[in-house]
Tab-separated table of C-alpha atoms in Angstrom:
chain	number	residue	atom	x	y	z
A	1	MET	CA	1.121	39.714	21.560
A	2	THR	CA	-1.047	41.002	24.422
A	3	GLU	CA	1.296	43.909	25.055
A	4	LEU	CA	1.433	44.752	21.332
A	5	ARG	CA	-2.389	44.676	21.093
A	6	ASP	CA	-2.743	46.949	24.147
A	7	ARG	CA	-0.255	49.462	22.760
A	8	LEU	CA	-1.985	49.474	19.361
A	9	ASN	CA	-5.413	50.029	20.946
A	10	ALA	CA	-4.061	52.851	23.073
A	11	HIS	CA	-2.549	54.517	20.009
A	12	ILE	CA	-5.811	54.266	18.050
A	13	ASN	CA	-7.788	55.730	21.001
A	14	ARG	CA	-5.360	58.641	21.240
A	15	ILE	CA	-5.789	59.328	17.490
A	16	LEU	CA	-9.574	59.261	17.788
A	17	THR	CA	-9.412	61.729	20.676
A	18	GLU	CA	-7.160	64.089	18.720
A	19	VAL	CA	-9.421	63.783	15.667
A	20	GLN	CA	-12.453	64.856	17.652
A	21	ALA	CA	-10.517	67.795	19.040
A	22	GLU	CA	-9.000	68.967	15.740
A	23	GLY	CA	-11.793	67.953	13.357
A	24	SER	CA	-9.423	66.230	10.912
A	25	SER	CA	-10.025	62.985	9.038
A	26	VAL	CA	-9.304	59.649	10.702
A	27	MET	CA	-7.756	58.271	7.512
A	28	ASP	CA	-5.366	61.191	7.333
A	29	ARG	CA	-4.118	60.538	10.837
A	30	LEU	CA	-3.841	56.772	10.179
A	31	GLN	CA	-1.358	57.390	7.379
A	32	VAL	CA	1.239	57.028	10.083
A	33	PHE	CA	0.901	53.252	9.775
A	34	ARG	CA	1.666	53.437	6.064
A	35	GLN	CA	4.680	55.762	5.967
A	36	GLU	CA	6.341	57.983	8.512
A	37	PRO	CA	7.243	61.532	7.357
A	38	GLY	CA	10.642	61.469	5.722
A	39	ALA	CA	10.906	57.721	5.722
A	40	ARG	CA	12.162	55.851	2.686
A	41	SER	CA	10.376	52.806	1.339
A	42	VAL	CA	12.345	49.643	1.859
A	43	PRO	CA	12.771	47.738	-1.387
A	44	ARG	CA	11.541	44.150	-1.184
A	45	ARG	CA	13.904	41.464	-2.112
A	46	ARG	CA	12.661	39.122	-4.791
A	47	ARG	CA	11.692	35.646	-3.802
A	48	GLY	CA	14.389	33.187	-4.642
A	49	THR	CA	17.310	35.615	-4.304
A	50	ARG	CA	17.167	35.841	-0.523
A	51	THR	CA	20.112	33.449	-0.050
A	52	GLY	CA	21.644	33.585	-3.513
A	53	ARG	CA	20.672	29.972	-4.142
A	54	PRO	CA	18.112	28.740	-6.745
A	55	ARG	CA	14.583	28.024	-5.597
A	56	GLN	CA	13.826	24.576	-4.320
A	57	ILE	CA	10.769	22.393	-3.898
A	58	THR	CA	10.277	19.388	-1.660
A	59	LEU	CA	8.892	16.238	-3.206
A	60	LYS	CA	7.667	13.066	-1.529
A	61	VAL	CA	9.001	10.229	-3.658
A	62	SER	CA	8.083	6.537	-3.618
A	63	VAL	CA	9.403	3.689	-5.732
A	64	LEU	CA	6.975	1.197	-7.203
A	65	ARG	CA	7.926	-2.426	-6.699
A	66	SER	CA	7.275	-3.379	-10.318
A	67	ASP	CA	5.895	-2.137	-13.618
A	68	ILE	CA	2.254	-1.947	-12.397
A	69	ASN	CA	-0.653	0.144	-13.608
A	70	SER	CA	-2.468	0.631	-10.275
A	71	VAL	CA	-1.545	0.887	-6.600
A	72	ARG	CA	-3.910	-1.242	-4.505
A	73	LEU	CA	-1.801	-2.485	-1.609
A	74	ARG	CA	0.660	-0.753	0.681
A	75	ASN	CA	3.400	-3.161	-0.478
A	76	ASP	CA	3.095	-1.966	-4.065
A	77	ALA	CA	5.328	1.013	-3.313
A	78	THR	CA	7.992	1.967	-0.825
A	79	ALA	CA	7.448	4.463	1.970
A	80	PRO	CA	7.670	8.074	0.705
A	81	VAL	CA	10.954	9.913	1.155
A	82	ARG	CA	11.217	13.711	1.169
A	83	VAL	CA	13.730	15.060	-1.318
A	84	ALA	CA	14.684	18.745	-1.735
A	85	VAL	CA	15.043	19.464	-5.501
A	86	ALA	CA	16.350	22.615	-7.163
A	87	LEU	CA	14.035	23.916	-9.851
A	88	ASP	CA	16.816	24.583	-12.364
A	89	LEU	CA	17.863	20.961	-12.772
A	90	THR	CA	17.752	19.279	-16.179
A	91	PRO	CA	15.932	15.925	-16.530
A	92	GLN	CA	19.234	14.029	-16.501
A	93	GLN	CA	20.378	15.857	-13.315
A	94	PHE	CA	16.947	15.290	-11.737
A	95	HIS	CA	17.056	11.571	-12.401
A	96	GLN	CA	20.584	11.301	-11.021
A	97	LEU	CA	19.568	13.234	-7.887
A	98	LEU	CA	16.750	10.727	-7.291
A	99	ARG	CA	19.159	7.814	-7.675
A	100	ASP	CA	21.627	9.376	-5.232
A	101	ASN	CA	19.091	10.143	-2.491
A	102	ILE	CA	16.703	7.208	-2.656
A	103	THR	CA	17.589	3.581	-2.177
A	104	GLY	CA	16.212	0.943	-4.492
A	105	VAL	CA	15.804	3.183	-7.535
A	106	PRO	CA	16.181	1.127	-10.757
A	107	ASP	CA	18.556	2.175	-13.513
A	108	GLU	CA	15.687	2.924	-15.883
A	109	PHE	CA	12.452	4.409	-14.534
A	110	GLU	CA	9.707	6.812	-15.463
A	111	LEU	CA	8.090	9.573	-13.425
A	112	CYS	CA	4.446	8.964	-12.484
A	113	ARG	CA	1.667	10.051	-10.217
A	114	VAL	CA	-1.328	8.216	-8.787
A	115	ASN	CA	-4.840	9.605	-9.425
A	116	GLY	CA	-7.973	9.282	-7.312
A	117	GLN	CA	-8.736	5.862	-8.727
A	118	ARG	CA	-5.297	4.614	-7.597
A	119	GLU	CA	-4.158	4.330	-11.224
A	120	VAL	CA	-0.520	5.044	-12.153
A	121	VAL	CA	-0.335	7.932	-14.637
A	122	PRO	CA	3.022	8.706	-16.355
A	123	LEU	CA	4.138	12.341	-16.358
A	124	THR	CA	4.857	14.200	-19.541
A	125	GLN	CA	6.956	16.755	-17.649
A	126	GLN	CA	10.456	15.559	-16.836
A	127	CYS	CA	12.267	18.497	-15.196
A	128	PRO	CA	11.414	19.962	-11.746
A	129	MET	CA	10.505	23.386	-13.118
A	130	ASP	CA	7.840	21.942	-15.513
A	131	ILE	CA	6.448	19.623	-12.800
A	132	HIS	CA	6.121	22.572	-10.424
A	133	THR	CA	4.771	25.090	-12.977
A	134	HIS	CA	2.141	22.817	-14.495
A	135	HIS	CA	1.132	21.230	-11.137
A	136	ALA	CA	1.728	17.872	-12.758
A	137	LEU	CA	1.567	15.890	-9.516
A	138	GLN	CA	-1.591	17.613	-8.275
A	139	ARG	CA	-1.899	16.128	-4.773
A	140	SER	CA	-0.007	12.912	-5.457
A	141	ASN	CA	3.454	11.841	-4.434
A	142	LEU	CA	6.051	11.362	-7.124
A	143	TYR	CA	6.242	7.677	-8.058
A	144	LEU	CA	9.203	6.069	-9.818
A	145	ARG	CA	8.023	3.147	-11.945
A	146	PRO	CA	10.615	0.736	-13.336
A	147	LYS	CA	10.572	0.525	-17.104
A	148	ASN	CA	9.581	-2.893	-18.418
A	149	SER	CA	12.306	-3.949	-20.816
A	150	THR	CA	10.924	-7.466	-21.451
A	151	SER	CA	9.567	-6.633	-24.908
A	152	GLU	CA	12.831	-4.898	-25.912
A	153	GLU	CA	14.932	-7.840	-24.788
A	154	LEU	CA	12.612	-10.229	-26.603
A	155	THR	CA	12.914	-8.297	-29.839
A	156	MET	CA	16.729	-8.118	-29.568
A	157	SER	CA	17.053	-11.828	-28.826
A	158	ASN	CA	14.709	-12.863	-31.710
A	159	PRO	CA	15.219	-10.271	-34.479
A	160	THR	CA	13.904	-12.575	-37.188
A	161	THR	CA	10.758	-13.612	-35.342
A	162	THR	CA	8.804	-10.424	-36.007
A	163	GLU	CA	10.075	-9.623	-39.516
A	164	ASN	CA	7.107	-11.252	-41.293
A	165	VAL	CA	4.457	-10.387	-38.733
A	166	GLU	CA	1.882	-8.048	-40.286
A	167	PRO	CA	0.483	-5.294	-38.132
A	168	PRO	CA	-3.045	-5.931	-36.893
A	169	GLY	CA	-5.810	-4.615	-39.078
A	170	PRO	CA	-8.667	-2.368	-37.970
A	171	ILE	CA	-11.152	-3.721	-35.468
A	172	THR	CA	-14.415	-4.443	-37.237
A	173	ASN	CA	-16.331	-5.815	-34.262
A	174	PRO	CA	-15.523	-3.795	-31.144
A	175	ALA	CA	-16.038	-5.341	-27.763
A	176	PRO	CA	-19.065	-4.350	-25.716
A	177	GLU	CA	-18.618	-1.378	-23.426
A	178	ASP	CA	-19.123	-3.401	-20.264
A	179	GLU	CA	-16.056	-5.584	-21.013
A	180	LEU	CA	-13.390	-3.798	-18.996
A	181	SER	CA	-10.649	-6.422	-19.365
A	182	PRO	CA	-8.217	-6.089	-22.263
A	183	ALA	CA	-8.945	-8.187	-25.353
A	184	ILE	CA	-7.027	-11.450	-25.696
A	185	PRO	CA	-6.639	-13.773	-28.701
A	186	GLU	CA	-9.411	-16.268	-28.977
A	187	ILE	CA	-8.426	-19.895	-28.467
A	188	GLN	CA	-10.828	-22.694	-29.251
A	189	PRO	CA	-11.732	-25.059	-26.352
A	190	GLY	CA	-9.344	-27.970	-26.174
A	191	VAL	CA	-6.453	-26.202	-27.913
A	192	SER	CA	-3.483	-25.999	-25.539
A	193	VAL	CA	-0.436	-23.724	-25.668
A	194	SER	CA	1.859	-26.584	-26.675
A	195	ASN	CA	0.118	-27.076	-30.055
A	196	ALA	CA	-0.614	-23.388	-30.629
A	197	SER	CA	2.006	-23.363	-33.405
A	198	SER	CA	-0.472	-25.152	-35.609
A	199	VAL	CA	-2.855	-22.140	-35.476
A	200	GLY	CA	-0.385	-19.284	-35.725
A	201	GLY	CA	3.283	-20.242	-35.531
A	202	GLU	CA	5.907	-19.668	-32.854
A	203	HIS	CA	5.194	-15.961	-32.507
A	204	GLU	CA	1.501	-16.526	-31.798
A	205	ALA	CA	2.385	-19.200	-29.246
A	206	MET	CA	4.736	-16.749	-27.576
A	207	LEU	CA	1.940	-14.158	-27.343
A	208	ARG	CA	-0.495	-16.704	-25.947
A	209	GLU	CA	1.730	-18.273	-23.309
A	210	ASP	CA	-0.158	-16.513	-20.467
A	211	VAL	CA	-3.683	-17.112	-21.814
A	212	ILE	CA	-5.850	-19.459	-19.700
A	213	THR	CA	-8.276	-21.594	-21.679
A	214	PHE	CA	-11.314	-23.539	-20.548
A	215	SER	CA	-12.356	-26.759	-22.238
A	216	SER	CA	-15.904	-26.676	-20.835
A	217	ASP	CA	-18.426	-24.345	-19.180
A	218	GLU	CA	-18.097	-26.285	-15.923
A	219	GLU	CA	-14.437	-25.282	-15.539
A	220	LEU	CA	-15.358	-21.602	-16.083
A	221	GLU	CA	-18.126	-21.867	-13.487
A	222	GLU	CA	-15.729	-23.366	-10.943
A	223	VAL	CA	-13.292	-20.488	-11.458
A	224	LEU	CA	-16.042	-17.917	-11.075
A	225	LEU	CA	-17.374	-19.539	-7.925
A	226	GLY	CA	-13.877	-19.600	-6.506
A	227	SER	CA	-13.231	-15.893	-6.992
A	228	PRO	CA	-11.789	-14.102	-3.951
A	229	ASN	CA	-13.837	-11.803	-1.766
A	230	ARG	CA	-13.434	-8.046	-1.839
A	231	SER	CA	-11.658	-8.098	1.536
A	232	ASP	CA	-8.016	-8.988	1.218
A	233	PRO	CA	-6.604	-11.181	4.024
A	234	ASP	CA	-3.234	-9.467	3.643
A	235	ASP	CA	-4.852	-6.184	4.724
A	236	ASN	CA	-5.877	-7.434	8.133
A	237	VAL	CA	-4.773	-4.275	9.900
A	238	ASP	CA	-6.705	-2.420	12.558
A	239	ILE	CA	-8.153	1.018	11.692
A	240	LYS	CA	-5.934	2.853	14.182
A	241	THR	CA	-2.748	1.641	12.410
A	242	ILE	CA	-4.177	2.564	8.995
A	243	LEU	CA	-5.101	6.118	10.139
A	244	ASN	CA	-1.732	6.693	11.818
A	245	SER	CA	0.097	5.531	8.702
A	246	PHE	CA	-2.101	7.741	6.506
A	247	ARG	CA	-1.489	10.786	8.679
A	248	GLN	CA	2.247	10.150	8.699
A	249	ASP	CA	2.315	9.927	4.884
A	250	ASN	CA	0.017	12.848	4.077
A	251	LEU	CA	0.118	15.465	6.824
A	252	GLU	CA	2.856	18.103	6.805
A	253	ALA	CA	4.071	19.025	10.298
A	254	GLY	CA	4.184	22.770	10.871
A	255	SER	CA	1.973	23.596	7.874
A	256	THR	CA	-1.185	25.336	9.102
A	257	PHE	CA	-3.983	27.604	7.927
A	258	THR	CA	-6.569	29.576	9.896
A	259	VAL	CA	-10.284	28.724	10.066
A	260	ILE	CA	-12.581	31.472	11.404
A	261	ALA	CA	-15.728	29.799	12.779
A	262	ARG	CA	-18.935	30.841	14.412
A	263	ARG	CA	-20.378	28.429	16.939
A	264	ARG	CA	-23.916	28.930	15.578
A	265	TYR	CA	-22.803	28.312	11.964
A	266	VAL	CA	-20.054	25.703	12.223
A	267	LEU	CA	-21.209	23.821	9.149
A	268	ARG	CA	-21.277	27.003	7.044
A	269	SER	CA	-17.844	28.014	8.363
A	270	ALA	CA	-16.391	24.584	7.486
A	271	CYS	CA	-17.838	24.667	3.935
A	272	ALA	CA	-16.408	28.130	3.472
A	273	ALA	CA	-12.949	26.915	4.577
A	274	LEU	CA	-13.067	24.020	2.121
A	275	SER	CA	-13.866	26.399	-0.723
A	276	LYS	CA	-10.816	28.585	-0.132
A	277	SER	CA	-7.949	28.414	-2.592
A	278	TYR	CA	-5.385	28.012	0.177
A	279	PHE	CA	-7.221	25.064	1.768
A	280	GLY	CA	-5.180	21.863	1.906
A	281	TRP	CA	-5.967	18.506	3.499
A	282	HIS	CA	-2.330	18.119	4.514
A	283	LYS	CA	-2.382	21.406	6.500
A	284	GLU	CA	-3.353	21.505	10.134
A	285	PRO	CA	-6.329	23.790	10.753
A	286	SER	CA	-5.893	26.467	13.395
A	287	VAL	CA	-9.417	27.257	14.556
A	288	GLU	CA	-10.449	30.655	15.910
A	289	PHE	CA	-14.000	31.115	17.178
A	290	VAL	CA	-15.493	34.551	16.679
A	291	SER	CA	-15.461	36.671	19.868
A	292	GLU	CA	-13.176	34.168	21.621
A	293	MET	CA	-9.491	34.908	22.232
A	294	ALA	CA	-8.329	31.318	22.977
A	295	ALA	CA	-5.209	30.215	21.095
A	296	ASP	CA	-5.567	26.909	19.292
A	297	TYR	CA	-3.294	24.408	20.993
A	298	GLY	CA	-5.688	21.580	20.110
A	299	GLY	CA	-8.740	22.402	22.219
A	300	PRO	CA	-10.584	24.744	19.794
A	301	ARG	CA	-9.855	22.383	16.881
A	302	ARG	CA	-11.365	19.386	18.722
A	303	GLU	CA	-14.367	21.466	19.734
A	304	PHE	CA	-14.814	22.662	16.153
A	305	PHE	CA	-14.792	19.123	14.711
A	306	ARG	CA	-17.131	17.879	17.472
A	307	LEU	CA	-19.700	20.573	16.649
A	308	LEU	CA	-19.168	19.995	12.961
A	309	MET	CA	-20.002	16.286	13.147
A	310	LEU	CA	-23.175	17.077	15.133
A	311	GLU	CA	-24.291	19.543	12.431
A	312	VAL	CA	-23.513	17.068	9.636
A	313	GLN	CA	-25.842	14.593	11.348
A	314	SER	CA	-28.703	17.032	11.886
A	315	SER	CA	-28.491	19.823	9.324
A	316	LEU	CA	-27.764	18.226	5.921
A	317	GLY	CA	-30.936	16.131	5.812
A	318	ILE	CA	-29.174	12.977	4.533
A	319	PHE	CA	-29.988	10.686	7.498
A	320	GLU	CA	-33.164	9.134	8.791
A	321	GLY	CA	-33.995	6.955	11.773
A	322	ARG	CA	-33.501	7.193	15.510
A	323	PRO	CA	-30.528	8.966	17.154
A	324	GLY	CA	-27.602	6.580	17.226
A	325	GLU	CA	-29.352	4.249	14.746
A	326	LEU	CA	-29.333	6.389	11.562
A	327	PHE	CA	-29.515	5.239	7.964
A	328	PHE	CA	-28.933	7.164	4.762
A	329	SER	CA	-32.055	8.737	3.381
A	330	TYR	CA	-33.197	7.912	-0.134
A	331	ASP	CA	-33.116	11.519	-1.411
A	332	LEU	CA	-32.123	12.125	-5.053
A	333	GLN	CA	-32.359	15.889	-4.597
A	334	ALA	CA	-29.791	15.774	-1.800
A	335	LEU	CA	-27.626	13.606	-4.035
A	336	ASP	CA	-27.838	16.189	-6.882
A	337	GLN	CA	-26.922	18.946	-4.396
A	338	ASN	CA	-23.763	17.016	-3.377
A	339	LYS	CA	-24.877	16.839	0.241
A	340	PHE	CA	-23.685	13.254	0.631
A	341	TYR	CA	-20.335	14.167	-0.953
A	342	THR	CA	-19.990	17.202	1.335
A	343	ALA	CA	-20.709	15.075	4.400
A	344	GLY	CA	-18.008	12.586	3.349
A	345	LYS	CA	-15.409	15.327	2.818
A	346	LEU	CA	-16.160	16.966	6.163
A	347	THR	CA	-16.022	13.610	7.990
A	348	ALA	CA	-12.700	12.736	6.356
A	349	TRP	CA	-11.322	16.167	7.263
A	350	SER	CA	-12.277	15.603	10.904
A	351	ILE	CA	-10.845	12.079	11.130
A	352	ILE	CA	-7.522	12.895	9.488
A	353	HIS	CA	-6.893	15.608	12.087
A	354	ASN	CA	-7.756	13.410	15.088
A	355	GLY	CA	-11.341	14.591	15.241
A	356	PRO	CA	-14.436	12.397	15.760
A	357	GLY	CA	-16.342	10.651	13.006
A	358	LEU	CA	-20.031	10.056	12.490
A	359	ARG	CA	-20.939	8.226	15.651
A	360	CYS	CA	-24.573	7.915	14.638
A	361	LEU	CA	-24.757	5.117	12.042
A	362	ASN	CA	-26.550	1.849	12.571
A	363	ASN	CA	-24.127	-0.974	13.329
A	364	SER	CA	-25.492	-3.204	10.539
A	365	LEU	CA	-25.217	-0.370	8.031
A	366	PHE	CA	-21.635	0.350	9.036
A	367	ALA	CA	-20.743	-3.353	8.688
A	368	LEU	CA	-22.164	-3.334	5.117
A	369	MET	CA	-20.156	-0.206	4.326
A	370	CYS	CA	-17.021	-2.080	5.423
A	371	SER	CA	-17.843	-5.054	3.168
A	372	GLN	CA	-18.581	-7.279	6.137
A	373	LYS	CA	-21.125	-10.082	6.180
A	374	VAL	CA	-23.984	-9.362	8.619
A	375	ASP	CA	-27.242	-11.100	9.501
A	376	LEU	CA	-30.151	-8.701	8.779
A	377	THR	CA	-33.015	-11.162	9.272
A	378	ASN	CA	-33.628	-9.914	12.819
A	379	LEU	CA	-33.112	-6.215	12.158
A	380	ASP	CA	-35.772	-3.948	13.668
A	381	LEU	CA	-37.521	-2.637	10.571
A	382	GLY	CA	-39.180	0.043	12.657
A	383	LEU	CA	-35.898	1.923	12.368
A	384	LEU	CA	-36.518	2.308	8.617
A	385	GLN	CA	-38.902	4.760	7.065
A	386	ILE	CA	-40.368	2.490	4.417
A	387	GLU	CA	-43.840	2.208	2.930
A	388	ASN	CA	-46.452	-0.002	4.600
A	389	ASP	CA	-46.759	-2.076	1.430
A	390	ASP	CA	-43.030	-2.828	1.428
A	391	GLN	CA	-43.204	-3.617	5.148
A	392	SER	CA	-45.990	-6.165	4.590
A	393	LYS	CA	-44.041	-7.884	1.784
A	394	ILE	CA	-40.972	-8.209	3.970
A	395	ASP	CA	-43.157	-9.680	6.721
A	396	GLN	CA	-44.529	-12.139	4.159
A	397	ILE	CA	-40.989	-13.351	3.405
A	398	LYS	CA	-40.387	-13.815	7.149
A	399	THR	CA	-43.541	-15.839	7.703
A	400	CYS	CA	-43.065	-18.080	4.660
A	401	SER	CA	-42.613	-21.663	5.998
A	402	THR	CA	-44.254	-24.162	3.584
A	403	GLU	CA	-44.016	-24.945	-0.100
A	404	GLU	CA	-47.501	-23.493	-0.645
A	405	ASP	CA	-46.435	-20.248	1.040
A	406	LEU	CA	-43.352	-20.138	-1.149
A	407	GLU	CA	-45.343	-20.504	-4.348
A	408	THR	CA	-47.749	-17.815	-3.212
A	409	LEU	CA	-44.814	-15.561	-2.389
A	410	LYS	CA	-43.311	-16.026	-5.841
A	411	GLN	CA	-46.632	-15.220	-7.516
A	412	MET	CA	-47.552	-12.217	-5.399
A	413	CYS	CA	-44.146	-10.703	-4.586
A	414	GLY	CA	-41.715	-12.262	-7.064
A	415	ASP	CA	-41.377	-9.162	-9.278
A	416	TRP	CA	-41.009	-6.927	-6.212
A	417	ILE	CA	-38.272	-9.093	-4.717
A	418	ALA	CA	-36.443	-9.245	-8.061
A	419	GLY	CA	-36.635	-5.453	-8.210
A	420	CYS	CA	-34.818	-5.380	-4.850
A	421	GLY	CA	-31.826	-7.078	-6.469
A	422	VAL	CA	-32.756	-10.754	-5.932
A	423	PRO	CA	-33.759	-12.092	-9.352
A	424	THR	CA	-33.060	-15.705	-8.222
A	425	VAL	CA	-36.196	-15.685	-6.081
A	426	TYR	CA	-38.075	-17.630	-8.808
A	427	THR	CA	-35.755	-20.614	-8.345
A	428	ALA	CA	-35.317	-20.316	-4.570
A	429	ASN	CA	-36.425	-22.983	-2.134
A	430	LEU	CA	-37.272	-22.757	1.581
A	431	GLN	CA	-33.619	-23.034	2.561
A	432	ASP	CA	-32.817	-19.953	0.458
A	433	LEU	CA	-35.363	-17.681	2.118
A	434	PRO	CA	-33.043	-16.367	4.905
A	435	ARG	CA	-30.596	-15.288	2.189
A	436	VAL	CA	-33.374	-13.702	0.152
A	437	LEU	CA	-34.630	-11.803	3.207
A	438	ASN	CA	-31.079	-10.660	4.048
A	439	ARG	CA	-30.584	-9.212	0.582
A	440	VAL	CA	-33.967	-7.499	0.474
A	441	VAL	CA	-33.292	-5.757	3.810
A	442	ALA	CA	-29.754	-4.839	2.628
A	443	HIS	CA	-31.377	-3.283	-0.447
A	444	PHE	CA	-33.420	-0.905	1.706
A	445	ILE	CA	-30.722	0.078	4.217
A	446	PHE	CA	-27.696	0.172	1.943
A	447	HIS	CA	-27.785	-0.689	-1.781
A	448	ARG	CA	-30.603	1.605	-2.947
């Protein structure tokens, strides 16, 4: 490359010298790069006919363990397998190819993708050409979900059971919008599944066999109090293993794109790269700094992401506090301008390509972001930029030690504490004050 560049520069300098001597146009002399005198244009071969074989695409395919509607755990699907698929296959040939190349594929399955909310979405396109043309998978792998034949087998085994069942009528009283769980038949307290035939027959009992009923409010309260935490004990895996597995599943080796960056405007260069149509998270960025001739064998990329994380901390205006002890600022204008979202995308881009993360967050804030329990009663509130009035009320919670102080606290600051997300302050006792203080501080550093 160095020799080729030197020869090209020498040729251009010679042309400029001849132009000055002859007085001709530079563009006329540079036509030599377009077509030599007497040369014939070389016809370009059409893409797809280079080898005489039909075009192919490579799909990453995973098999879902069961007929599920969302993928939450790593065990819900098998590890992705790369399969080369010809675009001219019919749906039957495509399905057979998947059965031949992937182990554990059920006899009957449907093609699906997984969206950003980890929900399984069936595909309407069934042949490779339609999937490729309509970008049906977007950025998801192809998931094979087993078809649930339970209802079909049930109908075949009991053909007379559903003959006299009338279709359900229109819903006259729709459920409230905040009820996200699917509607289930109502069962009166004390009515068990065994005697459900008295209220609807065998078919209704069959439909209600999985419904859990509560005979009293105390039983419901016990179930609610026993609900699991957000952290799953089965996912007790260190962050290094998770990142390595994510990189292995999502990064394509050998697939790169070029990022032209200026050291003084690294943040602007990164945002420009993310806005390009050819940008892809799975592609490895090859970074070139302006006015620097270093080839990117890893060094320029690491330097680019290091400078980028420093600019994210200082230039977006979404953090407040001391260096190394930063909190997110309460700035609705920055939220409307997508600055928080941009910082998250840039940080994820750096981490997935072995770059650094945001090494500036307060430890307690980071623990809350990871759904960990943390004691905030001794947190240095001087790190927070909060109003003096709010600071005095937090100090009043800390110094409350008697029943009289507690009653005064409820009268003077009860509404304020409830507005911080602790409405149970009115029924709290002295033993509950550390928990109240912990939640109030968490409101200011995280929840708000």
